[in-house]
Amino acid sequence: MDPSEVKIPPMKNLTVGNITENVIRTNSLCKDVRMKFMLERLVTHLHDFASETRLSSDEWMTGLRFLTEVGQITTEVRQEYILLSDVLGLSILVDSIDHPKPPGSTEGTVLGPFHTHDAEEMSAGDSMSHDPKGEPLLVVCTLRDTEGRPVEGVKIDIWETDSSGHYDVQYAGREGPDGRCIMRSGSDGVFWFKAITPVPYPIPHDGPVGRLLKKLHRHPYRPSHMHFMFEKEGYDHLITALYLRNDPYETSDAVFGVKDSLTVDIGKVGPELSKKYDVPEGHALLSYDFVLVSDEETSQLRAYNSKVALDKLGRRVKIVNGLPVPDLD
């Protein structure tokens, strides 16, 4: 921007005692009130962190080099920054704040770094996995709103690993999507497909995030799970997953994604389902009833939660476009 077009507040003699207020004052020229609020809080907390920890120059440079390495290893099929956000618990926190759920609805969880946009659309009953070593699994689910009504025509994005715990994008010779698909719910809200029983696996730990986990004496494993993402106009975007109960990593998920309401048992197909879905009796079965929340319900709950949380911090805010900004009136 042309310096003649802005009037930066005068700054000089910057010290530990006044640098924070000067940075905030300079950023206050921003016309976007939400962005100005976010930068004010970001600068405040960053500076507080440096002051409280008495951050050294060597530590600061170590942090910068670490973030540089995270960026350098990130590609379209390996999202190391998402992985970093996940292992720090930030991803699950943001999802919980931005997509609050009323009682009785399906909770969200982390997207993870392995979602792609090239999954093929499949019909009910199709198999999304071509792994011959995996245990065949029948998945039968329903989709309803908070009033119990079936939700038709929802775009459902589904993905999981193969039986060795690897996603398709982790293979150098990947020729196309596998272990993932897109489906649409029927008029009765039902969708069903064939897959393989999920297995536990480690997140990629050969990069900077993996070295961080090792330094923190943490393991990189995730419990067995299958990812689901639901999209339909008028409904809050839901990213979630189903986790297998009693998995060895159920209570120590490296990315903090497990919730009790999303923990399920693998059942067995009985005579009725065997006939209906044309699979052998005793076949592994995963069933779940998903409950979607409307955009309006989520917006109201998000605004209420934001007001309550920031009131507790002593900050006067108002809600604009569903997000808090300082209330200066």
mmCIF file of C-alpha atoms in Angstrom, residues 5-328:
data_model
loop_
_atom_site.group_PDB
_atom_site.id
_atom_site.type_symbol
_atom_site.label_atom_id
_atom_site.label_comp_id
_atom_site.label_asym_id
_atom_site.label_seq_id
_atom_site.Cartn_x
_atom_site.Cartn_y
_atom_site.Cartn_z
ATOM 1 C CA GLU A 5 -2.575 6.643 1.743
ATOM 2 C CA VAL A 6 -2.286 5.653 5.409
ATOM 3 C CA LYS A 7 -1.483 7.485 8.588
ATOM 4 C CA ILE A 8 0.448 5.123 10.849
ATOM 5 C CA PRO A 9 0.337 6.228 14.508
ATOM 6 C CA PRO A 10 3.787 7.536 15.504
ATOM 7 C CA MET A 11 6.082 4.966 17.122
ATOM 8 C CA LYS A 12 9.474 5.356 18.762
ATOM 9 C CA ASN A 13 11.413 4.237 21.815
ATOM 10 C CA LEU A 14 9.754 0.817 21.669
ATOM 11 C CA THR A 15 10.373 -1.311 24.748
ATOM 12 C CA VAL A 16 9.211 -4.530 26.395
ATOM 13 C CA GLY A 17 6.660 -2.427 28.217
ATOM 14 C CA ASN A 18 5.069 -0.724 25.213
ATOM 15 C CA ILE A 19 5.693 -2.864 22.101
ATOM 16 C CA THR A 20 2.402 -4.772 22.400
ATOM 17 C CA GLU A 21 0.194 -1.693 22.595
ATOM 18 C CA ASN A 22 2.076 -0.098 19.683
ATOM 19 C CA VAL A 23 1.615 -3.129 17.423
ATOM 20 C CA ILE A 24 -2.089 -3.234 18.287
ATOM 21 C CA ARG A 25 -2.428 0.499 17.657
ATOM 22 C CA THR A 26 -0.779 0.158 14.243
ATOM 23 C CA ASN A 27 -3.039 -2.767 13.297
ATOM 24 C CA SER A 28 -6.127 -0.800 14.433
ATOM 25 C CA LEU A 29 -6.273 0.953 11.042
ATOM 26 C CA CYS A 30 -7.819 -2.236 9.616
ATOM 27 C CA LYS A 31 -11.367 -1.609 8.356
ATOM 28 C CA ASP A 32 -12.481 -5.218 8.959
ATOM 29 C CA VAL A 33 -13.627 -5.179 12.603
ATOM 30 C CA ARG A 34 -13.476 -8.977 12.958
ATOM 31 C CA MET A 35 -9.939 -9.147 11.550
ATOM 32 C CA LYS A 36 -8.857 -6.222 13.738
ATOM 33 C CA PHE A 37 -10.251 -7.987 16.818
ATOM 34 C CA MET A 38 -8.528 -11.266 15.930
ATOM 35 C CA LEU A 39 -5.148 -9.577 15.327
ATOM 36 C CA GLU A 40 -5.454 -7.661 18.587
ATOM 37 C CA ARG A 41 -5.953 -10.884 20.522
ATOM 38 C CA LEU A 42 -3.322 -12.788 18.508
ATOM 39 C CA VAL A 43 -0.651 -10.145 19.125
ATOM 40 C CA THR A 44 -1.627 -9.931 22.800
ATOM 41 C CA HIS A 45 -1.343 -13.673 23.371
ATOM 42 C CA LEU A 46 1.834 -14.058 21.295
ATOM 43 C CA HIS A 47 3.537 -11.277 23.202
ATOM 44 C CA ASP A 48 2.256 -12.619 26.524
ATOM 45 C CA PHE A 49 3.679 -16.042 25.614
ATOM 46 C CA ALA A 50 7.082 -14.565 24.861
ATOM 47 C CA SER A 51 7.048 -12.509 28.057
ATOM 48 C CA GLU A 52 5.751 -15.248 30.350
ATOM 49 C CA THR A 53 8.220 -17.857 29.097
ATOM 50 C CA ARG A 54 11.092 -15.338 28.759
ATOM 51 C CA LEU A 55 11.532 -16.673 25.239
ATOM 52 C CA SER A 56 15.170 -16.794 24.162
ATOM 53 C CA SER A 57 16.459 -15.932 20.690
ATOM 54 C CA ASP A 58 17.645 -19.517 20.197
ATOM 55 C CA GLU A 59 14.208 -20.894 21.112
ATOM 56 C CA TRP A 60 12.512 -18.392 18.844
ATOM 57 C CA MET A 61 14.709 -19.413 15.908
ATOM 58 C CA THR A 62 14.104 -23.096 16.680
ATOM 59 C CA GLY A 63 10.361 -22.438 16.467
ATOM 60 C CA LEU A 64 10.722 -20.567 13.179
ATOM 61 C CA ARG A 65 12.818 -23.354 11.679
ATOM 62 C CA PHE A 66 10.247 -25.899 12.837
ATOM 63 C CA LEU A 67 7.377 -24.026 11.150
ATOM 64 C CA THR A 68 9.484 -23.634 8.012
ATOM 65 C CA GLU A 69 10.035 -27.409 7.897
ATOM 66 C CA VAL A 70 6.309 -28.002 8.406
ATOM 67 C CA GLY A 71 5.617 -25.858 5.355
ATOM 68 C CA GLN A 72 8.355 -27.445 3.256
ATOM 69 C CA ILE A 73 7.069 -30.996 3.755
ATOM 70 C CA THR A 74 3.424 -30.036 3.137
ATOM 71 C CA THR A 75 1.978 -31.091 -0.241
ATOM 72 C CA GLU A 76 -1.479 -31.598 -1.730
ATOM 73 C CA VAL A 77 -1.536 -35.120 -0.286
ATOM 74 C CA ARG A 78 0.361 -34.477 2.954
ATOM 75 C CA GLN A 79 -1.013 -31.646 5.066
ATOM 76 C CA GLU A 80 1.612 -31.304 7.809
ATOM 77 C CA TYR A 81 0.053 -28.066 9.090
ATOM 78 C CA ILE A 82 -3.274 -29.835 9.600
ATOM 79 C CA LEU A 83 -1.346 -32.586 11.370
ATOM 80 C CA LEU A 84 0.324 -30.004 13.628
ATOM 81 C CA SER A 85 -3.037 -28.422 14.406
ATOM 82 C CA ASP A 86 -4.426 -31.880 15.174
ATOM 83 C CA VAL A 87 -1.687 -32.989 17.594
ATOM 84 C CA LEU A 88 -1.898 -29.676 19.471
ATOM 85 C CA GLY A 89 -5.635 -30.146 19.989
ATOM 86 C CA LEU A 90 -6.401 -26.983 18.023
ATOM 87 C CA SER A 91 -8.392 -28.718 15.272
ATOM 88 C CA ILE A 92 -10.857 -30.325 17.671
ATOM 89 C CA LEU A 93 -11.162 -27.068 19.642
ATOM 90 C CA VAL A 94 -11.984 -25.007 16.547
ATOM 91 C CA ASP A 95 -14.504 -27.578 15.339
ATOM 92 C CA SER A 96 -16.216 -27.626 18.727
ATOM 93 C CA ILE A 97 -16.423 -23.818 18.802
ATOM 94 C CA ASP A 98 -17.538 -23.312 15.201
ATOM 95 C CA HIS A 99 -19.913 -26.281 15.004
ATOM 96 C CA PRO A 100 -21.616 -26.567 18.413
ATOM 97 C CA LYS A 101 -24.110 -29.390 18.736
ATOM 98 C CA PRO A 102 -27.384 -29.397 20.682
ATOM 99 C CA PRO A 103 -28.167 -32.493 22.774
ATOM 100 C CA GLY A 104 -29.109 -35.528 20.713
ATOM 101 C CA SER A 105 -27.242 -34.494 17.560
ATOM 102 C CA THR A 106 -24.094 -36.083 16.155
ATOM 103 C CA GLU A 107 -20.873 -34.567 17.434
ATOM 104 C CA GLY A 108 -18.068 -33.531 15.127
ATOM 105 C CA THR A 109 -14.412 -34.439 15.210
ATOM 106 C CA VAL A 110 -11.193 -33.740 13.288
ATOM 107 C CA LEU A 111 -10.965 -33.766 9.489
ATOM 108 C CA GLY A 112 -7.443 -35.167 9.541
ATOM 109 C CA PRO A 113 -4.802 -34.660 6.838
ATOM 110 C CA PHE A 114 -5.952 -37.367 4.399
ATOM 111 C CA HIS A 115 -9.237 -36.116 2.963
ATOM 112 C CA THR A 116 -9.160 -35.665 -0.824
ATOM 113 C CA HIS A 117 -11.507 -34.189 -3.407
ATOM 114 C CA ASP A 118 -11.274 -36.973 -5.976
ATOM 115 C CA ALA A 119 -13.458 -39.650 -4.366
ATOM 116 C CA GLU A 120 -15.861 -41.355 -6.770
ATOM 117 C CA GLU A 121 -19.620 -41.180 -6.273
ATOM 118 C CA MET A 122 -21.065 -44.632 -5.571
ATOM 119 C CA SER A 123 -24.523 -46.127 -5.333
ATOM 120 C CA ALA A 124 -26.055 -47.845 -2.333
ATOM 121 C CA GLY A 125 -24.438 -51.226 -1.771
ATOM 122 C CA ASP A 126 -21.221 -50.498 -3.664
ATOM 123 C CA SER A 127 -17.843 -51.327 -2.145
ATOM 124 C CA MET A 128 -15.418 -48.461 -1.573
ATOM 125 C CA SER A 129 -12.450 -50.693 -0.709
ATOM 126 C CA HIS A 130 -10.525 -53.002 -3.008
ATOM 127 C CA ASP A 131 -8.196 -54.346 -0.335
ATOM 128 C CA PRO A 132 -8.434 -58.175 -0.398
ATOM 129 C CA LYS A 133 -6.701 -58.442 2.985
ATOM 130 C CA GLY A 134 -9.246 -56.364 4.872
ATOM 131 C CA GLU A 135 -12.119 -57.865 6.864
ATOM 132 C CA PRO A 136 -15.283 -57.230 4.794
ATOM 133 C CA LEU A 137 -17.668 -54.828 6.539
ATOM 134 C CA LEU A 138 -21.292 -53.890 5.869
ATOM 135 C CA VAL A 139 -22.098 -50.299 6.838
ATOM 136 C CA VAL A 140 -25.757 -49.335 7.271
ATOM 137 C CA CYS A 141 -26.578 -45.835 8.543
ATOM 138 C CA THR A 142 -29.462 -43.390 8.780
ATOM 139 C CA LEU A 143 -29.580 -39.614 8.531
ATOM 140 C CA ARG A 144 -32.198 -37.597 10.434
ATOM 141 C CA ASP A 145 -32.683 -34.038 11.622
ATOM 142 C CA THR A 146 -33.170 -33.028 15.239
ATOM 143 C CA GLU A 147 -36.939 -33.568 14.851
ATOM 144 C CA GLY A 148 -36.394 -37.182 13.801
ATOM 145 C CA ARG A 149 -37.245 -36.653 10.132
ATOM 146 C CA PRO A 150 -35.204 -38.431 7.420
ATOM 147 C CA VAL A 151 -32.859 -36.159 5.466
ATOM 148 C CA GLU A 152 -32.697 -37.001 1.771
ATOM 149 C CA GLY A 153 -30.027 -36.093 -0.759
ATOM 150 C CA VAL A 154 -27.189 -35.380 1.650
ATOM 151 C CA LYS A 155 -23.727 -35.561 0.097
ATOM 152 C CA ILE A 156 -21.760 -38.000 2.243
ATOM 153 C CA ASP A 157 -17.983 -38.121 1.899
ATOM 154 C CA ILE A 158 -16.479 -41.283 3.436
ATOM 155 C CA TRP A 159 -12.852 -42.415 3.767
ATOM 156 C CA GLU A 160 -10.718 -44.925 5.678
ATOM 157 C CA THR A 161 -7.339 -46.681 5.534
ATOM 158 C CA ASP A 162 -6.588 -50.078 4.043
ATOM 159 C CA SER A 163 -5.934 -53.111 6.239
ATOM 160 C CA SER A 164 -2.290 -52.078 6.765
ATOM 161 C CA GLY A 165 -3.296 -48.697 8.178
ATOM 162 C CA HIS A 166 -2.377 -46.620 5.109
ATOM 163 C CA TYR A 167 -4.555 -44.211 3.148
ATOM 164 C CA ASP A 168 -4.439 -44.443 -0.629
ATOM 165 C CA VAL A 169 -2.593 -41.112 -0.912
ATOM 166 C CA GLN A 170 0.306 -42.521 1.111
ATOM 167 C CA TYR A 171 1.301 -44.817 -1.755
ATOM 168 C CA ALA A 172 3.738 -43.397 -4.298
ATOM 169 C CA GLY A 173 2.142 -45.315 -7.185
ATOM 170 C CA ARG A 174 -1.427 -44.195 -6.446
ATOM 171 C CA GLU A 175 -3.448 -44.292 -9.667
ATOM 172 C CA GLY A 176 -6.806 -43.285 -8.240
ATOM 173 C CA PRO A 177 -8.953 -43.153 -5.112
ATOM 174 C CA ASP A 178 -9.508 -46.246 -2.976
ATOM 175 C CA GLY A 179 -10.941 -46.645 0.492
ATOM 176 C CA ARG A 180 -13.043 -43.559 -0.092
ATOM 177 C CA CYS A 181 -16.309 -42.653 -1.808
ATOM 178 C CA ILE A 182 -19.181 -40.189 -2.022
ATOM 179 C CA MET A 183 -22.774 -41.295 -1.471
ATOM 180 C CA ARG A 184 -26.220 -39.694 -1.254
ATOM 181 C CA SER A 185 -28.837 -40.465 1.361
ATOM 182 C CA GLY A 186 -32.139 -41.895 0.128
ATOM 183 C CA SER A 187 -35.670 -40.621 0.761
ATOM 184 C CA ASP A 188 -35.721 -42.658 3.976
ATOM 185 C CA GLY A 189 -32.442 -41.094 5.109
ATOM 186 C CA VAL A 190 -30.640 -44.408 4.742
ATOM 187 C CA PHE A 191 -27.262 -44.958 3.115
ATOM 188 C CA TRP A 192 -25.345 -48.206 3.029
ATOM 189 C CA PHE A 193 -22.180 -49.526 1.473
ATOM 190 C CA LYS A 194 -19.437 -52.126 1.790
ATOM 191 C CA ALA A 195 -15.986 -51.409 3.189
ATOM 192 C CA ILE A 196 -13.427 -53.092 5.429
ATOM 193 C CA THR A 197 -13.229 -53.065 9.213
ATOM 194 C CA PRO A 198 -11.068 -50.093 10.285
ATOM 195 C CA VAL A 199 -7.687 -50.699 11.899
ATOM 196 C CA PRO A 200 -5.465 -48.474 14.067
ATOM 197 C CA TYR A 201 -2.584 -46.664 12.399
ATOM 198 C CA PRO A 202 0.123 -44.071 13.072
ATOM 199 C CA ILE A 203 -0.144 -40.575 11.688
ATOM 200 C CA PRO A 204 2.877 -39.670 9.531
ATOM 201 C CA HIS A 205 5.736 -39.276 11.989
ATOM 202 C CA ASP A 206 8.769 -39.048 9.721
ATOM 203 C CA GLY A 207 8.596 -35.251 9.606
ATOM 204 C CA PRO A 208 8.693 -32.284 11.987
ATOM 205 C CA VAL A 209 5.396 -33.163 13.690
ATOM 206 C CA GLY A 210 6.642 -36.689 14.316
ATOM 207 C CA ARG A 211 9.851 -35.329 15.834
ATOM 208 C CA LEU A 212 7.768 -33.072 18.060
ATOM 209 C CA LEU A 213 5.721 -36.031 19.315
ATOM 210 C CA LYS A 214 8.898 -37.973 20.071
ATOM 211 C CA LYS A 215 10.319 -35.018 21.977
ATOM 212 C CA LEU A 216 7.076 -34.848 23.979
ATOM 213 C CA HIS A 217 7.230 -38.617 24.629
ATOM 214 C CA ARG A 218 3.916 -39.149 22.804
ATOM 215 C CA HIS A 219 3.007 -41.961 20.414
ATOM 216 C CA PRO A 220 1.664 -41.183 16.897
ATOM 217 C CA TYR A 221 -1.192 -43.717 16.813
ATOM 218 C CA ARG A 222 -4.868 -43.187 16.063
ATOM 219 C CA PRO A 223 -7.560 -45.700 17.051
ATOM 220 C CA SER A 224 -9.508 -47.620 14.395
ATOM 221 C CA HIS A 225 -12.048 -45.312 12.759
ATOM 222 C CA MET A 226 -13.919 -44.354 9.604
ATOM 223 C CA HIS A 227 -14.383 -40.733 8.492
ATOM 224 C CA PHE A 228 -17.709 -39.173 7.418
ATOM 225 C CA MET A 229 -18.480 -35.685 6.120
ATOM 226 C CA PHE A 230 -22.046 -34.485 5.484
ATOM 227 C CA GLU A 231 -23.103 -31.578 3.290
ATOM 228 C CA LYS A 232 -26.535 -30.276 2.348
ATOM 229 C CA GLU A 233 -27.852 -26.741 1.961
ATOM 230 C CA GLY A 234 -29.661 -25.638 5.090
ATOM 231 C CA TYR A 235 -27.705 -27.964 7.394
ATOM 232 C CA ASP A 236 -24.525 -27.319 9.346
ATOM 233 C CA HIS A 237 -21.482 -28.887 7.713
ATOM 234 C CA LEU A 238 -20.658 -31.990 9.766
ATOM 235 C CA ILE A 239 -17.197 -33.583 9.844
ATOM 236 C CA THR A 240 -17.146 -36.637 12.081
ATOM 237 C CA ALA A 241 -15.898 -40.205 12.458
ATOM 238 C CA LEU A 242 -16.892 -43.462 14.095
ATOM 239 C CA TYR A 243 -14.342 -45.086 16.417
ATOM 240 C CA LEU A 244 -14.228 -48.751 17.383
ATOM 241 C CA ARG A 245 -14.795 -49.428 21.066
ATOM 242 C CA ASN A 246 -11.977 -51.052 23.062
ATOM 243 C CA ASP A 247 -9.351 -50.140 20.480
ATOM 244 C CA PRO A 248 -5.896 -50.058 22.147
ATOM 245 C CA TYR A 249 -5.618 -46.323 21.344
ATOM 246 C CA GLU A 250 -9.210 -45.350 22.168
ATOM 247 C CA THR A 251 -8.108 -43.255 25.159
ATOM 248 C CA SER A 252 -4.808 -41.960 23.772
ATOM 249 C CA ASP A 253 -5.652 -40.763 20.258
ATOM 250 C CA ALA A 254 -2.710 -38.715 18.956
ATOM 251 C CA VAL A 255 -5.094 -36.060 17.584
ATOM 252 C CA PHE A 256 -7.683 -35.997 20.417
ATOM 253 C CA GLY A 257 -10.579 -36.965 18.148
ATOM 254 C CA VAL A 258 -12.406 -39.677 20.117
ATOM 255 C CA LYS A 259 -15.734 -38.895 21.800
ATOM 256 C CA ASP A 260 -17.972 -41.329 23.676
ATOM 257 C CA SER A 261 -20.951 -40.608 21.412
ATOM 258 C CA LEU A 262 -18.872 -41.579 18.348
ATOM 259 C CA THR A 263 -17.573 -44.854 19.788
ATOM 260 C CA VAL A 264 -19.266 -47.938 18.341
ATOM 261 C CA ASP A 265 -19.169 -51.721 18.410
ATOM 262 C CA ILE A 266 -18.754 -53.911 15.362
ATOM 263 C CA GLY A 267 -21.772 -56.218 15.236
ATOM 264 C CA LYS A 268 -22.711 -59.263 13.223
ATOM 265 C CA VAL A 269 -25.259 -59.509 10.405
ATOM 266 C CA GLY A 270 -28.319 -61.527 11.383
ATOM 267 C CA PRO A 271 -30.766 -63.437 9.137
ATOM 268 C CA GLU A 272 -32.954 -60.414 8.331
ATOM 269 C CA LEU A 273 -30.093 -58.092 7.314
ATOM 270 C CA SER A 274 -28.364 -60.976 5.529
ATOM 271 C CA LYS A 275 -31.351 -61.346 3.223
ATOM 272 C CA LYS A 276 -31.949 -57.598 2.828
ATOM 273 C CA TYR A 277 -28.373 -56.663 1.976
ATOM 274 C CA ASP A 278 -27.240 -59.923 0.374
ATOM 275 C CA VAL A 279 -24.323 -60.649 2.684
ATOM 276 C CA PRO A 280 -23.610 -63.828 4.696
ATOM 277 C CA GLU A 281 -24.895 -64.214 8.227
ATOM 278 C CA GLY A 282 -22.166 -63.383 10.709
ATOM 279 C CA HIS A 283 -20.678 -60.759 8.349
ATOM 280 C CA ALA A 284 -19.157 -57.766 10.230
ATOM 281 C CA LEU A 285 -21.660 -54.905 10.619
ATOM 282 C CA LEU A 286 -21.292 -51.225 11.431
ATOM 283 C CA SER A 287 -24.516 -49.296 11.982
ATOM 284 C CA TYR A 288 -25.133 -45.784 13.244
ATOM 285 C CA ASP A 289 -27.882 -43.170 13.318
ATOM 286 C CA PHE A 290 -26.511 -39.732 12.394
ATOM 287 C CA VAL A 291 -28.445 -36.609 13.415
ATOM 288 C CA LEU A 292 -27.831 -33.390 11.461
ATOM 289 C CA VAL A 293 -28.360 -29.868 12.794
ATOM 290 C CA SER A 294 -29.806 -27.010 10.755
ATOM 291 C CA ASP A 295 -27.718 -23.932 9.925
ATOM 292 C CA GLU A 296 -30.144 -21.820 11.952
ATOM 293 C CA GLU A 297 -29.809 -24.022 15.051
ATOM 294 C CA THR A 298 -26.023 -23.930 14.823
ATOM 295 C CA SER A 299 -25.870 -20.181 14.232
ATOM 296 C CA GLN A 300 -28.004 -19.437 17.271
ATOM 297 C CA LEU A 301 -26.061 -21.829 19.498
ATOM 298 C CA ARG A 302 -22.695 -20.528 18.257
ATOM 299 C CA ALA A 303 -23.695 -16.917 18.984
ATOM 300 C CA TYR A 304 -25.002 -17.825 22.442
ATOM 301 C CA ASN A 305 -21.872 -19.796 23.350
ATOM 302 C CA SER A 306 -19.606 -16.992 22.115
ATOM 303 C CA LYS A 307 -21.419 -14.394 24.205
ATOM 304 C CA VAL A 308 -21.302 -16.552 27.336
ATOM 305 C CA ALA A 309 -17.618 -17.449 26.932
ATOM 306 C CA LEU A 310 -16.455 -13.880 26.297
ATOM 307 C CA ASP A 311 -18.657 -12.427 29.038
ATOM 308 C CA LYS A 312 -16.800 -14.708 31.464
ATOM 309 C CA LEU A 313 -13.537 -13.191 30.238
ATOM 310 C CA GLY A 314 -14.894 -9.710 30.886
ATOM 311 C CA ARG A 315 -14.974 -8.751 27.219
ATOM 312 C CA ARG A 316 -17.936 -6.802 25.867
ATOM 313 C CA VAL A 317 -18.805 -8.162 22.439
ATOM 314 C CA LYS A 318 -21.623 -8.183 19.949
ATOM 315 C CA ILE A 319 -22.315 -10.798 17.303
ATOM 316 C CA VAL A 320 -21.883 -9.748 13.668
ATOM 317 C CA ASN A 321 -22.405 -12.331 10.915
ATOM 318 C CA GLY A 322 -22.354 -15.028 13.572
ATOM 319 C CA LEU A 323 -18.949 -14.004 14.961
ATOM 320 C CA PRO A 324 -18.003 -11.853 17.974
ATOM 321 C CA VAL A 325 -16.488 -8.371 17.591
ATOM 322 C CA PRO A 326 -15.847 -5.753 20.292
ATOM 323 C CA ASP A 327 -18.978 -3.901 21.416
ATOM 324 C CA LEU A 328 -17.850 -0.293 21.399
#
